[in-house]
mmCIF file of C-alpha atoms in Angstrom:
data_model
loop_
_atom_site.group_PDB
_atom_site.id
_atom_site.type_symbol
_atom_site.label_atom_id
_atom_site.label_comp_id
_atom_site.label_asym_id
_atom_site.label_seq_id
_atom_site.Cartn_x
_atom_site.Cartn_y
_atom_site.Cartn_z
ATOM 1 C CA MET A 1 79.867 93.379 12.531
ATOM 2 C CA SER A 2 81.788 95.524 15.025
ATOM 3 C CA LYS A 3 81.002 95.277 18.723
ATOM 4 C CA GLN A 4 79.738 98.866 18.762
ATOM 5 C CA ASN A 5 77.376 98.251 15.836
ATOM 6 C CA GLU A 6 76.149 95.073 17.477
ATOM 7 C CA LEU A 7 75.349 96.992 20.661
ATOM 8 C CA VAL A 8 73.458 99.609 18.682
ATOM 9 C CA GLN A 9 71.498 96.909 16.861
ATOM 10 C CA PHE A 10 70.439 95.254 20.102
ATOM 11 C CA SER A 11 69.646 98.571 21.767
ATOM 12 C CA ARG A 12 67.348 99.627 18.969
ATOM 13 C CA GLY A 13 65.444 96.380 19.070
ATOM 14 C CA ALA A 14 65.121 96.147 22.824
ATOM 15 C CA SER A 15 61.918 98.101 23.298
ATOM 16 C CA GLY A 16 60.871 98.957 19.748
ATOM 17 C CA GLY A 17 60.891 102.278 17.924
ATOM 18 C CA GLY A 18 64.658 102.683 18.016
ATOM 19 C CA SER A 19 64.768 102.765 21.818
ATOM 20 C CA LYS A 20 67.867 101.815 23.770
ATOM 21 C CA ASN A 21 66.214 101.839 27.210
ATOM 22 C CA LEU A 22 64.544 98.599 28.319
ATOM 23 C CA ILE A 23 62.819 100.484 31.126
ATOM 24 C CA ILE A 24 59.449 102.086 30.421
ATOM 25 C CA ASN A 25 58.658 105.361 32.214
ATOM 26 C CA GLY A 26 62.129 105.608 33.692
ATOM 27 C CA ALA A 27 61.640 109.369 34.098
ATOM 28 C CA MET A 28 58.447 108.775 36.141
ATOM 29 C CA THR A 29 56.395 111.138 33.950
ATOM 30 C CA ILE A 30 53.336 108.927 33.350
ATOM 31 C CA ASP A 31 50.904 108.429 36.243
ATOM 32 C CA GLN A 32 47.590 107.327 34.735
ATOM 33 C CA ARG A 33 46.170 105.847 37.934
ATOM 34 C CA ASN A 34 46.503 108.998 40.006
ATOM 35 C CA SER A 35 46.667 111.850 37.493
ATOM 36 C CA GLY A 36 50.011 112.790 38.998
ATOM 37 C CA SER A 37 48.636 113.945 42.336
ATOM 38 C CA ALA A 38 47.649 111.145 44.697
ATOM 39 C CA THR A 39 49.696 109.508 47.406
ATOM 40 C CA THR A 40 49.283 105.755 47.246
ATOM 41 C CA ASN A 41 49.917 102.877 49.606
ATOM 42 C CA GLY A 42 52.946 100.885 48.528
ATOM 43 C CA SER A 43 51.606 97.588 49.814
ATOM 44 C CA SER A 44 49.101 97.163 46.966
ATOM 45 C CA GLY A 45 51.595 96.702 44.123
ATOM 46 C CA TYR A 46 50.826 98.776 41.024
ATOM 47 C CA THR A 47 49.471 101.899 42.686
ATOM 48 C CA THR A 48 51.898 104.636 41.744
ATOM 49 C CA VAL A 49 53.551 105.867 38.513
ATOM 50 C CA ASP A 50 53.033 103.614 35.494
ATOM 51 C CA ARG A 51 55.037 100.400 35.161
ATOM 52 C CA TRP A 52 56.520 100.724 38.665
ATOM 53 C CA LYS A 53 55.424 98.559 41.566
ATOM 54 C CA ALA A 54 56.076 99.998 45.015
ATOM 55 C CA TYR A 55 55.655 97.060 47.349
ATOM 56 C CA ASP A 56 55.840 96.102 50.983
ATOM 57 C CA ASN A 57 54.479 93.127 52.864
ATOM 58 C CA LEU A 58 55.672 94.324 56.256
ATOM 59 C CA SER A 59 53.593 93.077 59.168
ATOM 60 C CA ALA A 60 54.249 96.157 61.314
ATOM 61 C CA GLY A 61 55.478 98.826 58.886
ATOM 62 C CA ALA A 62 53.775 100.927 56.222
ATOM 63 C CA SER A 63 54.875 103.104 53.306
ATOM 64 C CA THR A 64 53.593 105.371 50.563
ATOM 65 C CA ALA A 65 54.745 106.086 47.025
ATOM 66 C CA GLN A 66 53.872 109.029 44.808
ATOM 67 C CA GLN A 67 54.937 111.050 41.777
ATOM 68 C CA VAL A 68 56.620 114.327 42.791
ATOM 69 C CA THR A 69 58.458 117.194 41.087
ATOM 70 C CA ASP A 70 61.667 116.935 43.128
ATOM 71 C CA VAL A 71 64.340 116.169 40.487
ATOM 72 C CA PRO A 72 68.099 116.544 39.848
ATOM 73 C CA ASP A 73 69.122 119.989 38.587
ATOM 74 C CA ASN A 74 69.689 120.553 34.869
ATOM 75 C CA GLN A 75 69.112 116.961 33.744
ATOM 76 C CA GLY A 76 65.854 117.435 31.833
ATOM 77 C CA PHE A 77 63.638 115.563 34.321
ATOM 78 C CA LYS A 78 60.397 116.935 35.719
ATOM 79 C CA ASN A 79 59.245 114.042 37.923
ATOM 80 C CA SER A 80 60.569 111.439 40.302
ATOM 81 C CA LEU A 81 59.078 108.610 42.356
ATOM 82 C CA LYS A 82 59.133 109.325 46.095
ATOM 83 C CA PHE A 83 58.948 106.442 48.555
ATOM 84 C CA THR A 84 58.274 107.262 52.223
ATOM 85 C CA VAL A 85 58.249 105.035 55.312
ATOM 86 C CA THR A 86 55.185 106.143 57.277
ATOM 87 C CA THR A 87 55.294 103.478 60.003
ATOM 88 C CA ALA A 88 58.652 101.994 60.989
ATOM 89 C CA ASP A 89 59.341 98.255 61.226
ATOM 90 C CA SER A 90 62.813 97.750 62.695
ATOM 91 C CA ASN A 91 62.516 93.966 63.061
ATOM 92 C CA LEU A 92 61.657 92.490 59.662
ATOM 93 C CA GLY A 93 60.265 88.984 59.522
ATOM 94 C CA THR A 94 62.237 86.423 57.527
ATOM 95 C CA GLY A 95 60.105 86.759 54.397
ATOM 96 C CA GLU A 96 59.230 90.446 54.588
ATOM 97 C CA VAL A 97 60.377 92.828 51.846
ATOM 98 C CA LEU A 98 60.275 96.468 50.816
ATOM 99 C CA PHE A 99 61.146 97.368 47.214
ATOM 100 C CA ILE A 100 60.458 99.335 44.043
ATOM 101 C CA GLN A 101 60.219 97.124 40.966
ATOM 102 C CA GLN A 102 59.668 97.142 37.217
ATOM 103 C CA SER A 103 58.961 93.905 35.358
ATOM 104 C CA ILE A 104 60.182 93.712 31.754
ATOM 105 C CA GLU A 105 58.122 91.774 29.225
ATOM 106 C CA GLY A 106 59.837 88.707 27.755
ATOM 107 C CA ASN A 107 59.196 89.966 24.209
ATOM 108 C CA ASN A 108 61.420 92.968 24.975
ATOM 109 C CA PHE A 109 64.010 91.147 27.072
ATOM 110 C CA SER A 110 64.508 88.261 24.618
ATOM 111 C CA VAL A 111 67.011 90.180 22.465
ATOM 112 C CA LEU A 112 69.521 89.908 25.311
ATOM 113 C CA ARG A 113 69.877 86.134 24.702
ATOM 114 C CA TYR A 114 69.904 85.338 28.405
ATOM 115 C CA GLY A 115 70.298 81.633 29.055
ATOM 116 C CA THR A 116 72.788 81.264 26.175
ATOM 117 C CA SER A 117 76.531 81.733 25.739
ATOM 118 C CA SER A 118 75.747 84.960 23.815
ATOM 119 C CA ALA A 119 74.060 86.707 26.758
ATOM 120 C CA LYS A 120 74.563 90.479 26.578
ATOM 121 C CA THR A 121 76.064 92.782 29.181
ATOM 122 C CA LEU A 122 73.701 95.442 30.531
ATOM 123 C CA THR A 123 74.396 98.781 32.177
ATOM 124 C CA LEU A 124 71.942 100.243 34.649
ATOM 125 C CA SER A 125 72.038 103.967 35.379
ATOM 126 C CA PHE A 126 69.779 106.092 37.575
ATOM 127 C CA TRP A 127 69.458 109.181 39.767
ATOM 128 C CA VAL A 128 68.713 108.584 43.446
ATOM 129 C CA LYS A 129 68.231 110.626 46.619
ATOM 130 C CA SER A 130 67.523 109.454 50.151
ATOM 131 C CA SER A 131 67.300 110.806 53.673
ATOM 132 C CA GLU A 132 69.455 107.807 54.601
ATOM 133 C CA THR A 133 73.103 107.236 53.676
ATOM 134 C CA GLY A 134 75.111 104.056 53.305
ATOM 135 C CA THR A 135 75.271 101.062 50.986
ATOM 136 C CA PHE A 136 71.988 100.276 49.252
ATOM 137 C CA GLY A 137 71.087 97.143 47.320
ATOM 138 C CA GLY A 138 69.190 96.138 44.208
ATOM 139 C CA SER A 139 68.836 93.171 41.884
ATOM 140 C CA LEU A 140 67.956 92.018 38.394
ATOM 141 C CA GLN A 141 65.802 88.909 38.591
ATOM 142 C CA ARG A 142 64.461 86.200 36.333
ATOM 143 C CA SER A 143 60.748 86.706 36.924
ATOM 144 C CA VAL A 144 59.973 82.977 36.791
ATOM 145 C CA ASN A 145 59.906 82.066 40.497
ATOM 146 C CA TYR A 146 62.557 84.760 41.199
ATOM 147 C CA ASP A 147 65.151 81.992 41.304
ATOM 148 C CA ARG A 148 68.007 83.613 39.327
ATOM 149 C CA GLN A 149 69.299 86.998 40.392
ATOM 150 C CA TYR A 150 72.171 89.433 40.023
ATOM 151 C CA GLY A 151 72.476 91.430 43.228
ATOM 152 C CA PHE A 152 74.229 94.800 43.083
ATOM 153 C CA THR A 153 75.133 97.555 45.511
ATOM 154 C CA TYR A 154 75.596 101.314 45.328
ATOM 155 C CA ALA A 155 76.480 103.954 47.889
ATOM 156 C CA ILE A 156 74.496 107.053 48.836
ATOM 157 C CA SER A 157 77.065 109.421 50.309
ATOM 158 C CA ASP A 158 75.100 112.564 51.174
ATOM 159 C CA ALA A 159 71.637 112.677 52.717
ATOM 160 C CA ASN A 160 68.886 114.443 50.761
ATOM 161 C CA THR A 161 71.149 115.026 47.754
ATOM 162 C CA TRP A 162 70.635 113.746 44.210
ATOM 163 C CA GLU A 163 73.398 111.358 43.116
ATOM 164 C CA TYR A 164 73.998 109.571 39.795
ATOM 165 C CA LYS A 165 74.752 105.846 39.864
ATOM 166 C CA THR A 166 75.771 103.219 37.300
ATOM 167 C CA VAL A 167 75.921 99.436 37.600
ATOM 168 C CA THR A 168 77.254 96.951 35.034
ATOM 169 C CA ILE A 169 75.442 93.587 34.891
ATOM 170 C CA VAL A 170 77.098 90.757 32.991
ATOM 171 C CA GLY A 171 74.774 88.575 30.923
ATOM 172 C CA ASP A 172 73.365 85.409 32.478
ATOM 173 C CA THR A 173 74.310 82.349 30.429
ATOM 174 C CA GLY A 174 72.258 79.959 32.561
ATOM 175 C CA GLY A 175 68.590 79.127 33.010
ATOM 176 C CA THR A 176 65.640 79.551 30.675
ATOM 177 C CA TRP A 177 64.362 83.093 30.354
ATOM 178 C CA PRO A 178 60.837 83.913 29.082
ATOM 179 C CA THR A 179 60.669 85.316 25.544
ATOM 180 C CA ASP A 180 56.906 85.857 25.250
ATOM 181 C CA ASN A 181 54.346 88.295 26.659
ATOM 182 C CA THR A 182 54.921 87.170 30.246
ATOM 183 C CA ALA A 183 57.355 88.792 32.669
ATOM 184 C CA GLY A 184 60.887 88.027 31.517
ATOM 185 C CA ALA A 185 62.942 89.941 34.065
ATOM 186 C CA SER A 186 62.411 92.248 37.018
ATOM 187 C CA LEU A 187 64.565 95.165 38.117
ATOM 188 C CA MET A 188 64.357 95.850 41.856
ATOM 189 C CA PHE A 189 65.530 98.675 44.086
ATOM 190 C CA ASN A 190 65.434 96.984 47.476
ATOM 191 C CA LEU A 191 64.865 98.996 50.638
ATOM 192 C CA GLY A 192 64.499 96.239 53.224
ATOM 193 C CA SER A 193 64.455 92.423 53.270
ATOM 194 C CA GLY A 194 64.085 89.708 55.881
ATOM 195 C CA SER A 195 66.732 87.034 56.343
ATOM 196 C CA SER A 196 65.260 84.537 53.854
ATOM 197 C CA ARG A 197 65.147 87.170 51.103
ATOM 198 C CA LEU A 198 68.851 88.074 51.168
ATOM 199 C CA ILE A 199 71.528 87.464 48.516
ATOM 200 C CA SER A 200 74.874 86.476 50.042
ATOM 201 C CA THR A 201 77.230 87.716 47.295
ATOM 202 C CA ALA A 202 76.957 90.816 45.088
ATOM 203 C CA ASN A 203 77.953 91.287 41.449
ATOM 204 C CA GLN A 204 77.443 87.747 40.250
ATOM 205 C CA TRP A 205 74.546 85.582 39.125
ATOM 206 C CA GLY A 206 73.081 83.383 41.845
ATOM 207 C CA THR A 207 70.185 80.985 42.309
ATOM 208 C CA THR A 208 68.865 81.876 45.763
ATOM 209 C CA SER A 209 65.121 81.181 45.749
ATOM 210 C CA LEU A 210 63.365 84.517 46.330
ATOM 211 C CA GLY A 211 66.652 86.245 47.052
ATOM 212 C CA PHE A 212 66.076 89.966 46.488
ATOM 213 C CA GLN A 213 68.572 92.143 48.383
ATOM 214 C CA VAL A 214 72.306 91.874 48.975
ATOM 215 C CA SER A 215 73.100 91.011 52.579
ATOM 216 C CA GLY A 216 74.326 93.937 54.651
ATOM 217 C CA THR A 217 72.757 96.680 52.523
ATOM 218 C CA LYS A 218 70.461 99.408 53.759
ATOM 219 C CA ASN A 219 67.091 98.705 55.343
ATOM 220 C CA ILE A 220 65.122 101.957 55.555
ATOM 221 C CA ALA A 221 61.975 100.235 56.846
ATOM 222 C CA GLY A 222 63.094 100.774 60.419
ATOM 223 C CA THR A 223 63.231 104.568 60.132
ATOM 224 C CA VAL A 224 59.936 106.462 60.208
ATOM 225 C CA ASN A 225 59.766 109.259 57.615
ATOM 226 C CA ALA A 226 62.767 107.846 55.748
ATOM 227 C CA THR A 227 62.531 108.830 52.066
ATOM 228 C CA PHE A 228 63.876 107.408 48.819
ATOM 229 C CA PHE A 229 63.595 109.241 45.474
ATOM 230 C CA LEU A 230 64.263 107.667 42.065
ATOM 231 C CA THR A 231 64.291 108.942 38.469
ATOM 232 C CA GLY A 232 66.189 108.644 35.192
ATOM 233 C CA VAL A 233 66.293 104.844 35.332
ATOM 234 C CA GLN A 234 67.902 103.369 32.211
ATOM 235 C CA LEU A 235 68.804 99.750 31.440
ATOM 236 C CA GLU A 236 70.682 99.391 28.174
ATOM 237 C CA VAL A 237 72.745 96.886 26.205
ATOM 238 C CA ASN A 238 76.196 98.375 26.700
ATOM 239 C CA ASP A 239 79.352 98.037 28.768
ATOM 240 C CA ASN A 240 79.007 101.648 29.928
ATOM 241 C CA ALA A 241 76.193 104.064 30.713
ATOM 242 C CA THR A 242 75.134 106.581 28.065
ATOM 243 C CA ASP A 243 72.999 109.713 28.388
ATOM 244 C CA PHE A 244 69.428 109.088 29.494
ATOM 245 C CA GLU A 245 67.023 108.634 26.593
ATOM 246 C CA HIS A 246 64.386 111.334 27.039
ATOM 247 C CA ARG A 247 61.380 110.018 25.123
ATOM 248 C CA SER A 248 58.433 112.275 24.373
ATOM 249 C CA PHE A 249 55.470 112.221 26.774
ATOM 250 C CA GLY A 250 53.267 110.777 24.025
ATOM 251 C CA GLU A 251 55.679 107.961 23.159
ATOM 252 C CA GLU A 252 56.118 107.005 26.808
ATOM 253 C CA LEU A 253 52.357 107.053 27.342
ATOM 254 C CA ILE A 254 51.809 104.635 24.440
ATOM 255 C CA ARG A 255 54.355 102.223 25.919
ATOM 256 C CA CYS A 256 52.590 102.362 29.279
ATOM 257 C CA GLN A 257 49.164 101.844 27.692
ATOM 258 C CA ARG A 258 50.133 98.336 26.567
ATOM 259 C CA TYR A 259 49.845 97.454 30.278
ATOM 260 C CA TYR A 260 47.361 99.964 31.691
ATOM 261 C CA GLU A 261 45.044 102.460 30.037
ATOM 262 C CA VAL A 262 42.567 105.108 31.092
ATOM 263 C CA ILE A 263 39.901 105.393 28.396
ATOM 264 C CA LEU A 264 38.102 108.711 27.968
ATOM 265 C CA PRO A 265 35.564 108.366 25.139
ATOM 266 C CA PRO A 266 34.425 111.264 22.945
ATOM 267 C CA SER A 267 31.300 113.261 23.722
ATOM 268 C CA ARG A 268 27.902 111.572 23.272
ATOM 269 C CA GLN A 269 29.141 107.995 23.476
ATOM 270 C CA GLN A 270 26.340 105.686 22.339
ATOM 271 C CA GLY A 271 25.105 102.614 24.165
ATOM 272 C CA LYS A 272 22.220 100.160 23.705
ATOM 273 C CA VAL A 273 19.658 98.721 26.097
ATOM 274 C CA HIS A 274 19.918 94.953 26.361
ATOM 275 C CA ASN A 275 17.121 93.970 28.721
ATOM 276 C CA THR A 276 13.362 94.468 28.579
ATOM 277 C CA ALA A 277 13.222 96.328 31.882
ATOM 278 C CA GLY A 278 15.344 99.119 30.449
ATOM 279 C CA THR A 279 17.766 98.967 33.364
ATOM 280 C CA GLN A 280 20.912 97.796 31.563
ATOM 281 C CA CYS A 281 22.836 99.074 28.562
ATOM 282 C CA HIS A 282 26.117 98.340 26.775
ATOM 283 C CA PHE A 283 28.892 100.799 25.965
ATOM 284 C CA SER A 284 31.733 99.714 23.688
ATOM 285 C CA LEU A 285 35.131 101.374 24.016
ATOM 286 C CA PHE A 286 38.317 100.766 22.035
ATOM 287 C CA TYR A 287 41.845 101.123 23.347
ATOM 288 C CA LYS A 288 44.497 103.406 21.958
ATOM 289 C CA GLU A 289 47.056 100.607 22.338
ATOM 290 C CA THR A 290 46.647 96.829 21.985
ATOM 291 C CA LYS A 291 47.104 95.185 25.375
ATOM 292 C CA ARG A 292 49.738 92.614 26.333
ATOM 293 C CA VAL A 293 46.962 90.142 27.274
ATOM 294 C CA THR A 294 43.212 90.407 27.731
ATOM 295 C CA PRO A 295 43.020 92.968 30.553
ATOM 296 C CA SER A 296 40.670 93.253 33.487
ATOM 297 C CA MET A 297 38.409 96.217 34.032
ATOM 298 C CA VAL A 298 39.316 98.159 37.161
ATOM 299 C CA VAL A 299 35.795 98.598 38.507
ATOM 300 C CA ALA A 300 36.824 101.038 41.231
ATOM 301 C CA LYS A 301 38.251 103.276 38.485
ATOM 302 C CA GLY A 302 35.163 103.144 36.253
ATOM 303 C CA SER A 303 32.499 105.835 36.234
ATOM 304 C CA ILE A 304 29.602 107.236 34.215
ATOM 305 C CA SER A 305 27.829 110.474 35.067
ATOM 306 C CA GLN A 306 24.679 110.633 32.945
ATOM 307 C CA VAL A 307 22.699 108.730 30.329
ATOM 308 C CA TYR A 308 19.788 109.902 28.181
ATOM 309 C CA ASP A 309 17.264 108.188 25.920
ATOM 310 C CA GLY A 310 15.876 111.272 24.192
ATOM 311 C CA THR A 311 13.231 111.780 26.874
ATOM 312 C CA THR A 312 14.605 110.938 30.290
ATOM 313 C CA ALA A 313 18.029 111.555 31.843
ATOM 314 C CA ARG A 314 19.618 109.597 34.654
ATOM 315 C CA THR A 315 22.400 111.228 36.633
ATOM 316 C CA GLY A 316 22.957 108.623 39.349
ATOM 317 C CA GLY A 317 22.345 105.086 40.478
ATOM 318 C CA PHE A 318 24.873 103.499 38.106
ATOM 319 C CA THR A 319 26.989 100.427 38.561
ATOM 320 C CA LEU A 320 29.550 99.240 36.003
ATOM 321 C CA ASP A 321 30.858 95.799 35.093
ATOM 322 C CA SER A 322 32.790 94.285 32.196
ATOM 323 C CA ASP A 323 30.446 92.574 29.744
ATOM 324 C CA GLY A 324 33.008 91.619 27.095
ATOM 325 C CA ILE A 325 36.697 92.367 26.925
ATOM 326 C CA SER A 326 39.626 91.652 24.585
ATOM 327 C CA THR A 327 43.120 92.927 23.852
ATOM 328 C CA ASP A 328 41.589 95.591 21.560
ATOM 329 C CA GLY A 329 38.556 96.910 23.414
ATOM 330 C CA ILE A 330 35.919 96.500 26.086
ATOM 331 C CA THR A 331 32.137 96.431 26.204
ATOM 332 C CA PHE A 332 30.936 97.223 29.678
ATOM 333 C CA ARG A 333 27.463 97.114 31.173
ATOM 334 C CA ALA A 334 25.894 100.101 32.886
ATOM 335 C CA VAL A 335 23.217 98.941 35.322
ATOM 336 C CA LEU A 336 20.645 101.580 36.244
ATOM 337 C CA ALA A 337 18.671 101.747 39.470
ATOM 338 C CA SER A 338 15.468 102.314 37.482
ATOM 339 C CA GLY A 339 14.385 101.715 33.898
ATOM 340 C CA MET A 340 14.357 104.080 30.939
ATOM 341 C CA SER A 341 12.338 104.061 27.733
ATOM 342 C CA GLY A 342 13.811 103.879 24.239
ATOM 343 C CA THR A 343 16.747 101.867 23.012
ATOM 344 C CA ILE A 344 19.701 104.262 22.758
ATOM 345 C CA TYR A 345 21.493 105.792 25.675
ATOM 346 C CA ARG A 346 23.769 108.755 25.182
ATOM 347 C CA ASN A 347 26.237 110.172 27.607
ATOM 348 C CA LEU A 348 25.555 113.903 27.920
ATOM 349 C CA SER A 349 28.657 114.754 29.922
ATOM 350 C CA GLY A 350 31.027 113.257 27.370
ATOM 351 C CA TYR A 351 34.260 112.747 29.240
ATOM 352 C CA ASP A 352 32.552 111.409 32.350
ATOM 353 C CA ILE A 353 32.436 107.885 30.988
ATOM 354 C CA ILE A 354 35.774 106.712 32.336
ATOM 355 C CA CYS A 355 37.091 103.168 32.188
ATOM 356 C CA HIS A 356 40.460 101.828 33.401
ATOM 357 C CA VAL A 357 41.788 98.486 32.122
ATOM 358 C CA ASP A 358 44.756 96.561 33.556
ATOM 359 C CA ALA A 359 47.074 94.119 31.741
ATOM 360 C CA GLU A 360 50.107 94.519 33.999
ATOM 361 C CA LEU A 361 52.815 91.886 34.295
#
């Protein structure tokens, strides 16, 4: 088999469906948690566009992350992820970090044969814009304990201007990399790191425990209102970058739903009373995509507007909780402030039963 054919074979198998890009939602188009409009605090992890974690653990600083429509001209993108420093922290503690991250499931990363002599070379490409200029840092990590990493650098030459970057990452022949439904690898765009989180040497595999960012690269945490935009992120099995793989909105959504899903049932969803007081009922919902693991119900993102038993309607006083959950569906319990007669509850407002489930890495 020729080298080119081998690369194509591995690219097609990397994420399923003939995809060459290991990154899901690299164009930042899917934002199920916020419906594409909310500004979210970066310190809480998965709060912004799907599959991307915008994170800070700064003791004095603060940041936000959100989906925006600021994109490079004539590249086919409509969204980017905008990261903004809202409170500056110019003196980072030794273990403090600021980064944007995507974790890649071991099932998808396993085709790269990391940890063997056949480990594949990867090329990372992306579009970036920042109010700050200079040398920025990133890393590809083994997600187990973050104890194997390839730190890389790239330069942003012009402030507030979209620039295209590529980075070649040689395969890691050492260590044991996950090949199951746990996190196999993590791609990080690092924006600030304390002294114990630094990588001393770029462009080689190292074993610094919790080393995230190449020493001497940009720390934007110390500049209030500093911004960092990212889109068109592609990680592919190749020695060189190729054109970004623009997947359809529907295909990208399905990929994201393996890890997080917003469930909007059809009109007149049926439920059943399961206590004699008539104050509790079950609703069963099925996912559009099988989850990576049994998810958790995001209670703060669950809602129900009205139930009806054929005689009486209730339009308030609801609380929701998971009553049974699997990788295929969820039965949740609606608890009413007061009882109702009959045995069948129907939702009259249809799309106002909303349930979010989370199976993120």
